């Protein structure tokens, strides 16, 4: 569905994308993960047709981004809503711009209101809504026409639990209906919950891609041994079982509890941040 | 039979126009001010103009009509600039609407307002101030349509280069005063120095005033030449605005 090959984008001396390549199939959710400034948002802006790459190629269902705009739904990182306009009026605007005629539009608005829990606030102006309600409204404007490619750039940033749950359920539903989804986030458990494959972005390119299990392989986990006299030993290790056995064998005091923590996506993220800073 | 592509394009323009009408309706203060203020000034300044120059009644109505329609240029500019503040312009660019469709859809409600504003001031001038009723309403309508188009295009072009609402207000307010004064809308050209009379030709306000005065007098050539000048200016400004809006306006740096 989405083919991005060898994208390069520079802003003066800054290289935002440097050989960025990503393929996303219909029905697939790809989570883009990386530190701020890694190139995630630049990639989303190129795919949505806002900016052009200096080199490289993007196709969406075989078409260029500008030709495929009707097939794409975008929820950008920043909120872009009209404060004096109601939620319903936003959905009407974006639905009409996507080509939905009155009957289909009315039905799509009703569906979206239920799916993203907007029913109670449909006739309220977005300037008077909470941050989470605004996030859901923005996502609804991106989804109203059931796009075949969905670009969600940190859609749950600063959102409450209700917003996050509604958003994730909707994303899963869209993927189940065959939409290809690119989902950028710093909240890594969301990607696990979505069952997304993860693409790690650093310095403007994808440096790793796979499931969360595949990506955390080789990262250190942690073994924690607590003693009855309140002391403890904490060891970071890639071989937790062997390390634990070794610690217990050599313990000279009575052990109270042991804890083994396997590497998580957060560890992956931290390791990326450390390598970026260094 | 309308081709599907044209029908789709008209549908999108209609959607944007309807949306912008809603936004305008919910914040009408500036529009009301630019209708009421010239009405009051016409009544107050009429005796002064009638004593100062021959045809003072025509001057006070047409002059203030031109001046306050130029002020309305700021409304046009702000309606575009505010999309950047709200970060909604890029959201519209990510839809199927082209930049030209977005610009046309945005300006239709403003065009209707400007047409309404000028028509109302014209009718008010005839009924209350004593402006002679023109025999050919066609020239009056033509003059109003062309002037509204020019103002919208210039306002849109200004909005694409201003970096803030304050900067746009400064340019449009000072510009409106200078252009309408230089063009003879505030002070009749017959009583200003020769250099000012010669310089008046560079002001769109001069051409607008000449066009509207000629429409009142049913002078066809007096309407058509200024109309052509103003339409040309409007086309150049409109093309500039579309180009700017297509090339990164939504992402441009704000103050």
Short mmCIF file of C-alpha atoms in Angstrom, two decimals:
data_model
loop_
_atom_site.label_atom_id
_atom_site.label_comp_id
_atom_site.label_asym_id
_atom_site.label_seq_id
_atom_site.Cartn_x
_atom_site.Cartn_y
_atom_site.Cartn_z
CA UNK A 1 0.00 0.00 0.00
CA UNK A 2 2.72 2.47 1.02
CA UNK A 3 6.14 2.29 -0.58
CA UNK A 4 8.76 4.81 0.46
CA UNK A 5 12.20 4.24 -1.05
CA UNK A 6 15.44 5.96 -0.15
CA UNK A 7 13.91 9.31 0.87
CA UNK A 8 16.24 12.21 1.48
CA UNK A 9 15.10 15.57 2.84
CA UNK A 10 17.38 18.40 3.94
CA UNK A 11 16.59 21.71 5.59
CA UNK A 12 19.73 23.76 5.00
CA UNK A 13 22.52 22.04 6.91
CA UNK A 14 20.11 19.67 8.70
CA UNK A 15 19.37 16.30 7.12
CA UNK A 16 15.91 15.27 8.31
CA UNK A 17 15.68 12.11 6.21
CA UNK A 18 18.71 10.25 4.96
CA UNK A 19 17.81 7.19 2.92
CA UNK A 20 14.50 6.50 4.67
CA UNK A 21 12.89 3.34 3.30
CA UNK A 22 9.61 1.85 4.54
CA UNK A 23 6.97 -0.47 3.10
CA UNK A 24 3.57 -0.88 4.72
CA UNK A 25 1.04 -3.44 3.51
CA UNK A 26 -2.75 -3.22 3.62
CA UNK A 27 -3.99 -4.19 7.09
CA UNK A 28 -0.57 -3.68 8.67
CA UNK A 29 0.15 -1.31 11.56
CA UNK A 30 3.70 0.01 11.62
CA UNK A 31 4.81 1.88 14.72
CA UNK A 32 7.49 4.48 14.03
CA UNK A 33 9.70 4.88 17.08
CA UNK A 34 12.57 7.25 17.61
CA UNK A 35 13.77 10.25 19.56
CA UNK A 36 12.55 13.78 18.77
CA UNK A 37 14.08 15.00 15.53
CA UNK A 38 14.72 11.49 14.20
CA UNK A 39 12.66 12.22 11.07
CA UNK A 40 9.26 10.67 11.87
CA UNK A 41 7.18 13.79 11.31
CA UNK A 42 9.10 14.75 8.17
CA UNK A 43 8.28 11.33 6.78
CA UNK A 44 4.58 11.77 7.60
CA UNK A 45 4.57 15.19 5.94
CA UNK A 46 6.13 13.81 2.77
CA UNK A 47 3.65 10.94 2.55
CA UNK A 48 0.72 13.29 3.15
CA UNK A 49 1.91 15.55 0.33
CA UNK A 50 2.76 18.60 2.46
CA UNK A 51 6.41 18.64 1.46
CA UNK A 52 8.45 16.99 -1.26
CA UNK A 53 11.58 14.93 -0.71
CA UNK A 54 14.84 16.11 -2.22
CA UNK A 55 15.24 12.61 -3.63
CA UNK A 56 13.68 9.19 -3.33
CA UNK A 57 10.21 7.99 -4.19
CA UNK A 58 6.87 7.55 -2.42
CA UNK A 59 3.85 5.75 -3.83
CA UNK A 60 0.49 5.08 -2.20
CA UNK A 61 -1.38 2.30 -3.92
CA UNK A 62 0.84 2.97 -6.93
CA UNK A 63 0.05 6.72 -7.01
CA UNK A 64 2.05 9.77 -6.00
CA UNK A 65 1.12 11.38 -2.65
CA UNK A 66 -0.60 14.33 -4.34
CA UNK A 67 -2.66 12.03 -6.57
CA UNK A 68 -3.56 9.74 -3.67
CA UNK A 69 -4.70 12.38 -1.16
CA UNK A 70 -8.26 11.08 -1.20
CA UNK A 71 -7.03 7.68 0.00
CA UNK A 72 -5.05 9.06 2.93
CA UNK A 73 -6.20 10.14 6.38
CA UNK A 74 -3.81 12.25 8.45
CA UNK A 75 -3.89 13.16 12.11
CA UNK A 76 -0.87 15.39 12.65
CA UNK A 77 1.12 15.74 15.84
CA UNK A 78 -0.17 19.27 16.51
CA UNK A 79 -3.85 20.06 16.91
CA UNK A 80 -5.32 21.79 13.87
CA UNK A 81 -8.96 22.60 14.64
CA UNK A 82 -11.21 25.64 14.21
CA UNK A 83 -12.03 26.87 17.73
CA UNK A 84 -15.41 28.44 16.88
CA UNK A 85 -16.66 25.41 14.95
CA UNK A 86 -18.38 22.40 16.51
CA UNK A 87 -17.22 18.79 16.34
CA UNK A 88 -20.09 17.93 13.98
CA UNK A 89 -19.22 20.82 11.68
CA UNK A 90 -15.59 19.67 11.58
CA UNK A 91 -16.66 16.20 10.55
CA UNK A 92 -18.95 17.64 7.89
CA UNK A 93 -16.15 19.77 6.46
CA UNK A 94 -13.56 17.00 6.27
CA UNK A 95 -16.13 14.46 5.09
CA UNK A 96 -17.25 16.72 2.26
CA UNK A 97 -13.66 17.47 1.30
CA UNK A 98 -13.10 13.72 1.07
CA UNK A 99 -16.02 13.55 -1.35
CA UNK A 100 -18.70 12.04 0.91
CA UNK A 101 -22.18 12.97 -0.31
CA UNK A 102 -24.98 13.83 2.20
CA UNK A 103 -26.35 10.34 2.97
CA UNK A 104 -22.94 8.70 3.30
CA UNK A 105 -21.65 11.70 5.24
CA UNK A 106 -24.45 11.58 7.77
CA UNK A 107 -23.91 7.87 8.37
CA UNK A 108 -20.12 8.30 8.62
CA UNK A 109 -20.53 11.08 11.20
CA UNK A 110 -22.79 8.90 13.33
CA UNK A 111 -20.33 5.99 13.14
CA UNK A 112 -17.39 8.18 14.02
CA UNK A 113 -19.22 9.77 16.96
CA UNK A 114 -19.84 6.35 18.49
CA UNK A 115 -16.42 4.87 17.71
CA UNK A 116 -14.45 7.78 19.16
CA UNK A 117 -16.88 8.58 21.98
CA UNK A 118 -17.84 11.98 20.65
CA UNK A 119 -21.62 11.64 20.85
CA UNK A 120 -21.99 13.89 23.90
CA UNK A 121 -19.86 16.69 22.48
CA UNK A 122 -20.92 16.72 18.82
CA UNK A 123 -22.51 20.18 19.05
CA UNK A 124 -19.85 21.81 21.19
CA UNK A 125 -17.25 24.18 19.75
CA UNK A 126 -13.81 22.60 19.71
CA UNK A 127 -12.27 25.64 21.39
CA UNK A 128 -14.24 24.71 24.52
CA UNK A 129 -13.19 21.05 24.61
CA UNK A 130 -10.55 19.33 26.72
CA UNK A 131 -7.27 18.28 25.14
CA UNK A 132 -8.36 14.65 24.94
CA UNK A 133 -11.67 15.55 23.31
CA UNK A 134 -9.83 17.69 20.78
CA UNK A 135 -7.48 14.79 20.03
CA UNK A 136 -10.44 12.49 19.39
CA UNK A 137 -12.08 15.11 17.18
CA UNK A 138 -8.92 15.48 15.14
CA UNK A 139 -8.60 11.73 14.73
CA UNK A 140 -12.25 11.57 13.63
CA UNK A 141 -11.62 14.12 10.87
CA UNK A 142 -8.77 11.91 9.61
CA UNK A 143 -10.88 8.73 9.70
CA UNK A 144 -14.26 10.02 8.51
CA UNK A 145 -13.79 8.77 4.93
CA UNK A 146 -12.30 5.40 5.92
CA UNK A 147 -8.93 5.98 4.20
CA UNK A 148 -6.86 3.09 2.92
CA UNK A 149 -3.70 4.66 4.39
CA UNK A 150 -3.81 6.24 7.83
CA UNK A 151 -0.98 8.44 9.13
CA UNK A 152 -1.25 9.04 12.87
CA UNK A 153 1.53 11.23 14.24
CA UNK A 154 1.52 10.92 18.03
CA UNK A 155 -2.28 10.78 18.13
CA UNK A 156 -2.43 10.16 21.88
CA UNK A 157 0.15 12.73 22.99
CA UNK A 158 -1.12 14.24 26.24
CA UNK A 159 -4.36 12.27 25.98
CA UNK A 160 -6.30 10.76 28.88
CA UNK A 161 -6.98 7.04 29.31
CA UNK A 162 -10.43 7.23 27.67
CA UNK A 163 -9.01 8.93 24.59
CA UNK A 164 -6.18 6.45 24.35
CA UNK A 165 -8.50 3.46 24.62
CA UNK A 166 -10.93 4.84 22.03
CA UNK A 167 -8.12 5.69 19.67
CA UNK A 168 -6.41 2.31 19.90
CA UNK A 169 -9.69 0.45 19.40
CA UNK A 170 -10.43 2.54 16.32
CA UNK A 171 -6.95 2.00 14.89
CA UNK A 172 -7.28 -1.76 15.35
CA UNK A 173 -10.69 -1.69 13.66
CA UNK A 174 -9.32 0.25 10.68
CA UNK A 175 -6.43 -2.18 10.29
CA UNK A 176 -8.91 -5.06 10.52
CA UNK A 177 -10.83 -3.49 7.64
CA UNK A 178 -7.65 -3.44 5.55
CA UNK A 179 -6.19 0.02 6.09
CA UNK A 180 -2.42 0.41 6.18
CA UNK A 181 -1.44 2.40 9.24
CA UNK A 182 1.66 4.35 10.19
CA UNK A 183 1.57 5.22 13.89
CA UNK A 184 4.27 7.34 15.49
CA UNK A 185 4.43 7.45 19.26
CA UNK A 186 6.64 7.69 22.32
CA UNK A 187 4.23 5.49 24.32
CA UNK A 188 5.65 2.13 23.40
CA UNK A 189 3.12 -0.10 25.20
CA UNK A 190 0.54 1.22 22.73
CA UNK A 191 2.41 -0.50 19.92
CA UNK A 192 2.38 -3.78 21.79
CA UNK A 193 -1.35 -3.39 22.39
CA UNK A 194 -1.92 -2.66 18.70
CA UNK A 195 0.14 -5.67 17.64
CA UNK A 196 2.17 -3.32 15.46
CA UNK A 197 5.44 -4.12 13.81
CA UNK A 198 7.96 -1.57 14.95
CA UNK A 199 10.31 0.48 12.82
CA UNK A 200 13.06 2.25 14.70
CA UNK A 201 14.06 5.60 13.21
CA UNK A 202 17.38 7.23 13.92
CA UNK A 203 19.13 10.06 12.12
CA UNK A 204 16.61 10.06 9.29
CA UNK A 205 16.54 6.37 8.45
CA UNK A 206 15.07 3.09 9.63
CA UNK A 207 17.74 1.22 11.57
CA UNK A 208 15.67 -1.76 12.72
CA UNK A 209 12.29 -3.28 12.05
CA UNK A 210 10.44 -6.20 13.55
CA UNK A 211 8.06 -7.28 16.28
CA UNK A 212 8.72 -6.06 19.81
CA UNK A 213 10.12 -9.50 20.78
CA UNK A 214 12.54 -9.47 17.86
CA UNK A 215 13.72 -5.96 18.56
CA UNK A 216 14.44 -6.39 22.25
CA UNK A 217 16.47 -9.56 21.72
CA UNK A 218 20.03 -8.89 22.78
CA UNK A 219 19.08 -5.97 25.03
CA UNK A 220 19.92 -6.34 28.72
CA UNK A 221 17.19 -7.20 31.20
CA UNK A 222 17.51 -6.81 34.94
CA UNK A 223 17.88 -9.15 37.92
CA UNK A 224 17.03 -7.85 41.37
CA UNK A 225 17.83 -9.83 44.53
CA UNK A 226 16.58 -8.44 47.88
CA UNK A 227 18.00 -9.69 51.16
CA UNK A 228 16.26 -10.04 54.51
CA UNK A 229 18.50 -7.36 56.01
CA UNK A 230 17.03 -4.82 53.52
CA UNK A 231 20.06 -4.86 51.25
CA UNK A 232 19.68 -5.58 47.52
CA UNK A 233 21.69 -6.33 44.41
CA UNK A 234 20.57 -5.10 40.99
CA UNK A 235 22.31 -6.44 37.86
CA UNK A 236 21.74 -5.48 34.25
CA UNK A 237 22.33 -8.53 32.06
CA UNK A 238 21.58 -10.15 28.73
CA UNK A 239 21.46 -13.57 30.44
CA UNK A 240 19.08 -13.09 33.39
CA UNK A 241 18.61 -16.75 34.29
CA UNK A 242 22.30 -17.57 34.49
CA UNK A 243 22.96 -14.35 36.36
CA UNK A 244 20.22 -15.12 38.89
CA UNK A 245 21.58 -18.61 39.54
CA UNK A 246 25.03 -17.18 39.98
CA UNK A 247 23.80 -14.54 42.45
CA UNK A 248 21.86 -17.05 44.53
CA UNK A 249 24.74 -19.50 44.63
CA UNK A 250 27.10 -16.82 45.91
CA UNK A 251 24.68 -15.16 48.33
CA UNK A 252 26.09 -14.98 51.86
CA UNK A 253 22.91 -13.58 53.46
CA UNK A 254 19.33 -14.88 53.54
CA UNK A 255 17.44 -13.90 50.35
CA UNK A 256 13.98 -12.33 50.73
CA UNK A 257 12.80 -11.92 47.11
CA UNK A 258 14.10 -12.20 43.58
CA UNK A 259 12.83 -10.38 40.52
CA UNK A 260 13.74 -10.93 36.88
CA UNK A 261 12.71 -8.27 34.40
CA UNK A 262 13.00 -9.09 30.70
CA UNK A 263 14.02 -6.33 28.28
CA UNK A 264 11.12 -4.20 27.08
CA UNK A 265 10.50 -1.66 24.35
CA UNK A 266 11.27 1.02 26.89
CA UNK A 267 14.76 -0.45 27.21
CA UNK A 268 15.06 -0.35 23.44
CA UNK A 269 13.99 3.28 23.45
CA UNK A 270 16.42 4.15 26.24
CA UNK A 271 19.28 2.46 24.43
CA UNK A 272 18.46 4.48 21.34
CA UNK A 273 18.40 7.69 23.31
CA UNK A 274 21.74 6.90 24.93
CA UNK A 275 23.37 6.12 21.60
CA UNK A 276 21.88 9.29 20.13
CA UNK A 277 23.17 11.46 22.96
CA UNK A 278 26.63 9.92 22.79
CA UNK B 1 -23.60 17.68 -18.48
CA UNK B 2 -20.93 18.66 -15.93
CA UNK B 3 -17.84 16.39 -15.89
CA UNK B 4 -17.35 14.50 -12.61
CA UNK B 5 -14.05 16.22 -11.87
CA UNK B 6 -15.65 19.67 -12.15
CA UNK B 7 -18.64 18.59 -10.05
CA UNK B 8 -16.30 17.23 -7.35
CA UNK B 9 -14.28 20.43 -7.41
CA UNK B 10 -17.42 22.57 -7.04
CA UNK B 11 -18.56 20.35 -4.16
CA UNK B 12 -15.27 20.92 -2.32
CA UNK B 13 -15.36 24.67 -2.98
CA UNK B 14 -18.93 24.70 -1.65
CA UNK B 15 -17.84 22.84 1.48
CA UNK B 16 -15.06 25.33 2.22
CA UNK B 17 -17.30 28.33 1.43
CA UNK B 18 -20.04 27.03 3.75
CA UNK B 19 -17.48 26.40 6.48
CA UNK B 20 -16.02 29.90 6.19
CA UNK B 21 -19.48 31.46 6.21
CA UNK B 22 -20.02 29.77 9.58
CA UNK B 23 -16.75 31.17 10.92
CA UNK B 24 -17.67 34.69 9.72
CA UNK B 25 -21.18 34.49 11.14
CA UNK B 26 -19.83 33.59 14.56
CA UNK B 27 -17.51 36.60 14.66
CA UNK B 28 -19.24 39.41 12.74
CA UNK B 29 -17.99 42.43 14.76
CA UNK B 30 -15.43 43.73 12.28
CA UNK B 31 -17.86 43.43 9.37
CA UNK B 32 -20.58 45.31 11.22
CA UNK B 33 -18.10 48.06 12.15
CA UNK B 34 -17.07 48.58 8.53
CA UNK B 35 -20.71 49.12 7.57
CA UNK B 36 -21.86 51.31 10.46
CA UNK B 37 -18.79 53.58 10.67
CA UNK B 38 -18.97 54.94 7.09
CA UNK B 39 -22.73 55.41 7.46
CA UNK B 40 -22.17 57.68 10.47
CA UNK B 41 -19.26 59.50 8.84
CA UNK B 42 -21.29 60.17 5.69
CA UNK B 43 -23.90 62.01 7.72
CA UNK B 44 -21.33 63.92 9.77
CA UNK B 45 -19.00 64.89 6.92
CA UNK B 46 -21.58 65.69 4.22
CA UNK B 47 -21.95 69.41 5.11
CA UNK B 48 -18.16 69.83 5.04
CA UNK B 49 -17.77 68.19 1.61
CA UNK B 50 -20.76 70.03 0.11
CA UNK B 51 -19.21 73.37 1.06
CA UNK B 52 -15.68 72.40 0.04
CA UNK B 53 -16.14 70.98 -3.48
CA UNK B 54 -18.72 70.81 -6.25
CA UNK B 55 -20.39 67.37 -6.20
CA UNK B 56 -19.65 67.07 -2.49
CA UNK B 57 -22.48 64.61 -1.90
CA UNK B 58 -21.11 62.18 -4.48
CA UNK B 59 -17.61 62.63 -3.05
CA UNK B 60 -18.59 61.90 0.54
CA UNK B 61 -20.52 58.73 -0.36
CA UNK B 62 -18.10 57.27 -2.90
CA UNK B 63 -15.01 58.37 -0.97
CA UNK B 64 -16.06 56.73 2.28
CA UNK B 65 -17.34 53.68 0.42
CA UNK B 66 -13.90 53.21 -1.12
CA UNK B 67 -12.05 53.93 2.12
CA UNK B 68 -14.02 51.48 4.24
CA UNK B 69 -14.03 48.80 1.58
CA UNK B 70 -10.22 49.04 1.63
CA UNK B 71 -10.31 48.60 5.40
CA UNK B 72 -12.28 45.40 4.81
CA UNK B 73 -9.18 44.10 3.02
CA UNK B 74 -7.87 43.31 6.49
CA UNK B 75 -10.80 40.95 7.06
CA UNK B 76 -9.88 39.05 3.90
CA UNK B 77 -6.24 38.86 4.91
CA UNK B 78 -6.98 37.79 8.47
CA UNK B 79 -9.33 35.02 7.38
CA UNK B 80 -6.41 33.40 5.56
CA UNK B 81 -3.68 34.24 8.06
CA UNK B 82 -5.67 32.82 10.97
CA UNK B 83 -5.58 29.39 9.33
CA UNK B 84 -1.86 29.41 9.95
CA UNK B 85 -2.32 30.37 13.60
CA UNK B 86 -4.84 27.57 14.05
CA UNK B 87 -2.59 25.20 12.08
CA UNK B 88 -5.57 24.26 9.93
CA UNK B 89 -4.19 25.28 6.54
CA UNK B 90 -1.92 22.25 6.36
CA UNK B 91 -4.85 20.08 7.41
CA UNK B 92 -6.84 21.38 4.46
CA UNK B 93 -3.84 20.83 2.17
CA UNK B 94 -3.83 17.17 3.22
CA UNK B 95 -7.34 16.74 1.84
CA UNK B 96 -8.35 16.43 -1.80
CA UNK B 97 -8.92 20.19 -2.08
CA UNK B 98 -6.39 22.04 -4.24
CA UNK B 99 -4.92 25.38 -3.15
CA UNK B 100 -7.03 27.19 -5.75
CA UNK B 101 -10.19 25.49 -4.46
CA UNK B 102 -9.26 26.42 -0.90
CA UNK B 103 -8.65 30.05 -1.82
CA UNK B 104 -11.86 30.33 -3.85
CA UNK B 105 -13.87 28.62 -1.11
CA UNK B 106 -12.43 30.95 1.52
CA UNK B 107 -13.03 34.12 -0.47
CA UNK B 108 -16.61 33.46 -1.63
CA UNK B 109 -18.17 34.46 1.72
CA UNK B 110 -15.89 37.49 1.92
CA UNK B 111 -16.78 38.47 -1.63
CA UNK B 112 -20.45 38.26 -0.72
CA UNK B 113 -19.80 40.42 2.35
CA UNK B 114 -17.87 43.02 0.39
CA UNK B 115 -20.56 43.12 -2.30
CA UNK B 116 -23.20 43.49 0.41
CA UNK B 117 -21.19 46.19 2.25
CA UNK B 118 -20.66 48.34 -0.83
CA UNK B 119 -24.20 47.85 -2.11
CA UNK B 120 -25.64 48.79 1.26
CA UNK B 121 -23.47 51.92 1.48
CA UNK B 122 -24.47 52.84 -2.05
CA UNK B 123 -28.19 52.43 -1.32
CA UNK B 124 -27.77 54.30 1.97
CA UNK B 125 -26.00 57.07 0.06
CA UNK B 126 -28.90 57.37 -2.35
CA UNK B 127 -31.69 57.16 0.24
CA UNK B 128 -30.19 59.09 3.17
CA UNK B 129 -27.30 61.23 1.94
CA UNK B 130 -28.78 62.32 -1.40
CA UNK B 131 -26.47 60.62 -3.89
CA UNK B 132 -28.04 60.85 -7.36
CA UNK B 133 -29.64 57.51 -8.30
CA UNK B 134 -27.75 56.17 -11.33
CA UNK B 135 -29.77 55.23 -14.43
CA UNK B 136 -27.66 52.17 -15.23
CA UNK B 137 -27.38 49.84 -12.27
CA UNK B 138 -25.29 47.52 -14.44
CA UNK B 139 -22.27 49.84 -14.21
CA UNK B 140 -22.67 50.13 -10.45
CA UNK B 141 -22.81 46.36 -10.06
CA UNK B 142 -19.80 45.94 -12.33
CA UNK B 143 -17.84 48.52 -10.34
CA UNK B 144 -18.66 46.85 -7.03
CA UNK B 145 -17.83 43.37 -8.32
CA UNK B 146 -14.48 44.41 -9.77
CA UNK B 147 -13.47 46.41 -6.69
CA UNK B 148 -14.44 43.58 -4.32
CA UNK B 149 -12.45 41.10 -6.41
CA UNK B 150 -9.37 43.35 -6.40
CA UNK B 151 -9.53 43.89 -2.65
CA UNK B 152 -9.91 40.18 -1.94
CA UNK B 153 -6.97 39.28 -4.15
CA UNK B 154 -4.73 41.95 -2.62
CA UNK B 155 -5.85 40.95 0.89
CA UNK B 156 -5.04 37.30 0.17
CA UNK B 157 -1.62 38.22 -1.21
CA UNK B 158 -0.86 40.34 1.86
CA UNK B 159 -1.92 37.50 4.16
CA UNK B 160 0.59 35.16 2.54
CA UNK B 161 3.53 37.46 3.31
CA UNK B 162 2.51 38.80 6.73
CA UNK B 163 4.04 36.94 9.69
CA UNK B 164 1.38 37.84 12.25
CA UNK B 165 -2.07 39.36 12.61
CA UNK B 166 -0.47 42.52 13.99
CA UNK B 167 1.78 42.83 10.98
CA UNK B 168 -1.17 42.28 8.65
CA UNK B 169 -3.25 44.89 10.51
CA UNK B 170 -0.39 47.37 10.28
CA UNK B 171 0.00 46.86 6.53
CA UNK B 172 -3.72 46.83 5.75
CA UNK B 173 -4.69 49.75 8.02
CA UNK B 174 -1.82 52.03 7.04
CA UNK B 175 -2.16 50.91 3.42
CA UNK B 176 -5.88 51.63 3.48
CA UNK B 177 -5.34 55.14 4.85
CA UNK B 178 -2.51 55.94 2.44
CA UNK B 179 -4.11 54.45 -0.65
CA UNK B 180 -7.54 55.91 -0.05
CA UNK B 181 -6.12 59.33 0.88
CA UNK B 182 -3.73 59.34 -2.05
CA UNK B 183 -6.52 58.16 -4.31
CA UNK B 184 -8.79 61.05 -3.33
CA UNK B 185 -11.24 59.10 -1.20
CA UNK B 186 -10.68 61.17 1.94
CA UNK B 187 -9.72 64.55 0.49
CA UNK B 188 -10.99 65.44 -3.02
CA UNK B 189 -8.10 65.48 -5.52
CA UNK B 190 -9.21 68.86 -6.85
CA UNK B 191 -8.02 70.56 -3.66
CA UNK B 192 -4.71 68.71 -3.13
CA UNK B 193 -1.32 69.88 -4.53
CA UNK B 194 -0.30 69.02 -8.11
CA UNK B 195 2.29 66.40 -7.07
CA UNK B 196 -0.37 64.57 -5.08
CA UNK B 197 -2.77 64.65 -8.01
CA UNK B 198 -0.08 63.18 -10.27
CA UNK B 199 0.84 60.51 -7.72
CA UNK B 200 -2.78 59.49 -7.23
CA UNK B 201 -2.67 57.31 -10.35
CA UNK B 202 -0.54 54.69 -8.60
CA UNK B 203 -3.22 54.15 -5.96
CA UNK B 204 -5.88 51.47 -6.56
CA UNK B 205 -8.11 53.76 -4.49
CA UNK B 206 -7.90 56.38 -7.24
CA UNK B 207 -9.07 53.92 -9.89
CA UNK B 208 -11.82 52.58 -7.64
CA UNK B 209 -13.09 56.07 -6.89
CA UNK B 210 -12.96 57.05 -10.56
CA UNK B 211 -14.82 53.85 -11.50
CA UNK B 212 -17.57 54.28 -8.92
CA UNK B 213 -18.05 58.00 -9.64
CA UNK B 214 -18.31 57.20 -13.34
CA UNK B 215 -20.87 54.48 -12.57
CA UNK B 216 -22.97 57.08 -10.74
CA UNK B 217 -22.75 59.34 -13.78
CA UNK B 218 -23.49 56.48 -16.29
CA UNK B 219 -20.12 57.10 -17.99
CA UNK B 220 -19.27 53.81 -19.70
CA UNK B 221 -15.65 54.54 -20.64
CA UNK B 222 -15.07 56.06 -17.22
CA UNK B 223 -16.08 52.72 -15.70
CA UNK B 224 -14.40 50.30 -18.06
CA UNK B 225 -10.84 51.66 -18.07
CA UNK B 226 -10.47 51.70 -14.26
CA UNK B 227 -12.24 48.34 -14.12
CA UNK B 228 -9.63 46.88 -16.47
CA UNK B 229 -6.78 48.34 -14.39
CA UNK B 230 -8.21 47.00 -11.14
CA UNK B 231 -9.05 43.58 -12.61
CA UNK B 232 -5.46 43.31 -13.88
CA UNK B 233 -4.11 44.17 -10.43
CA UNK B 234 -6.49 41.64 -8.87
CA UNK B 235 -5.37 38.88 -11.23
CA UNK B 236 -1.69 39.49 -10.50
CA UNK B 237 -2.30 39.59 -6.72
CA UNK B 238 -4.52 36.50 -6.90
CA UNK B 239 -1.92 34.53 -8.87
CA UNK B 240 0.73 35.54 -6.33
CA UNK B 241 -1.50 34.42 -3.45
CA UNK B 242 -2.23 31.02 -5.04
CA UNK B 243 1.47 30.46 -5.66
CA UNK B 244 2.38 31.35 -2.08
CA UNK B 245 -0.43 29.21 -0.69
CA UNK B 246 0.70 26.25 -2.77
CA UNK B 247 4.33 26.52 -1.72
CA UNK B 248 4.58 26.12 2.02
CA UNK B 249 2.38 28.96 3.38
CA UNK B 250 0.99 26.72 6.12
CA UNK B 251 4.47 25.88 7.35
CA UNK B 252 5.86 29.42 7.08
CA UNK B 253 7.35 30.93 10.20
CA UNK B 254 5.11 33.10 12.36
CA UNK B 255 6.32 35.87 14.64
#
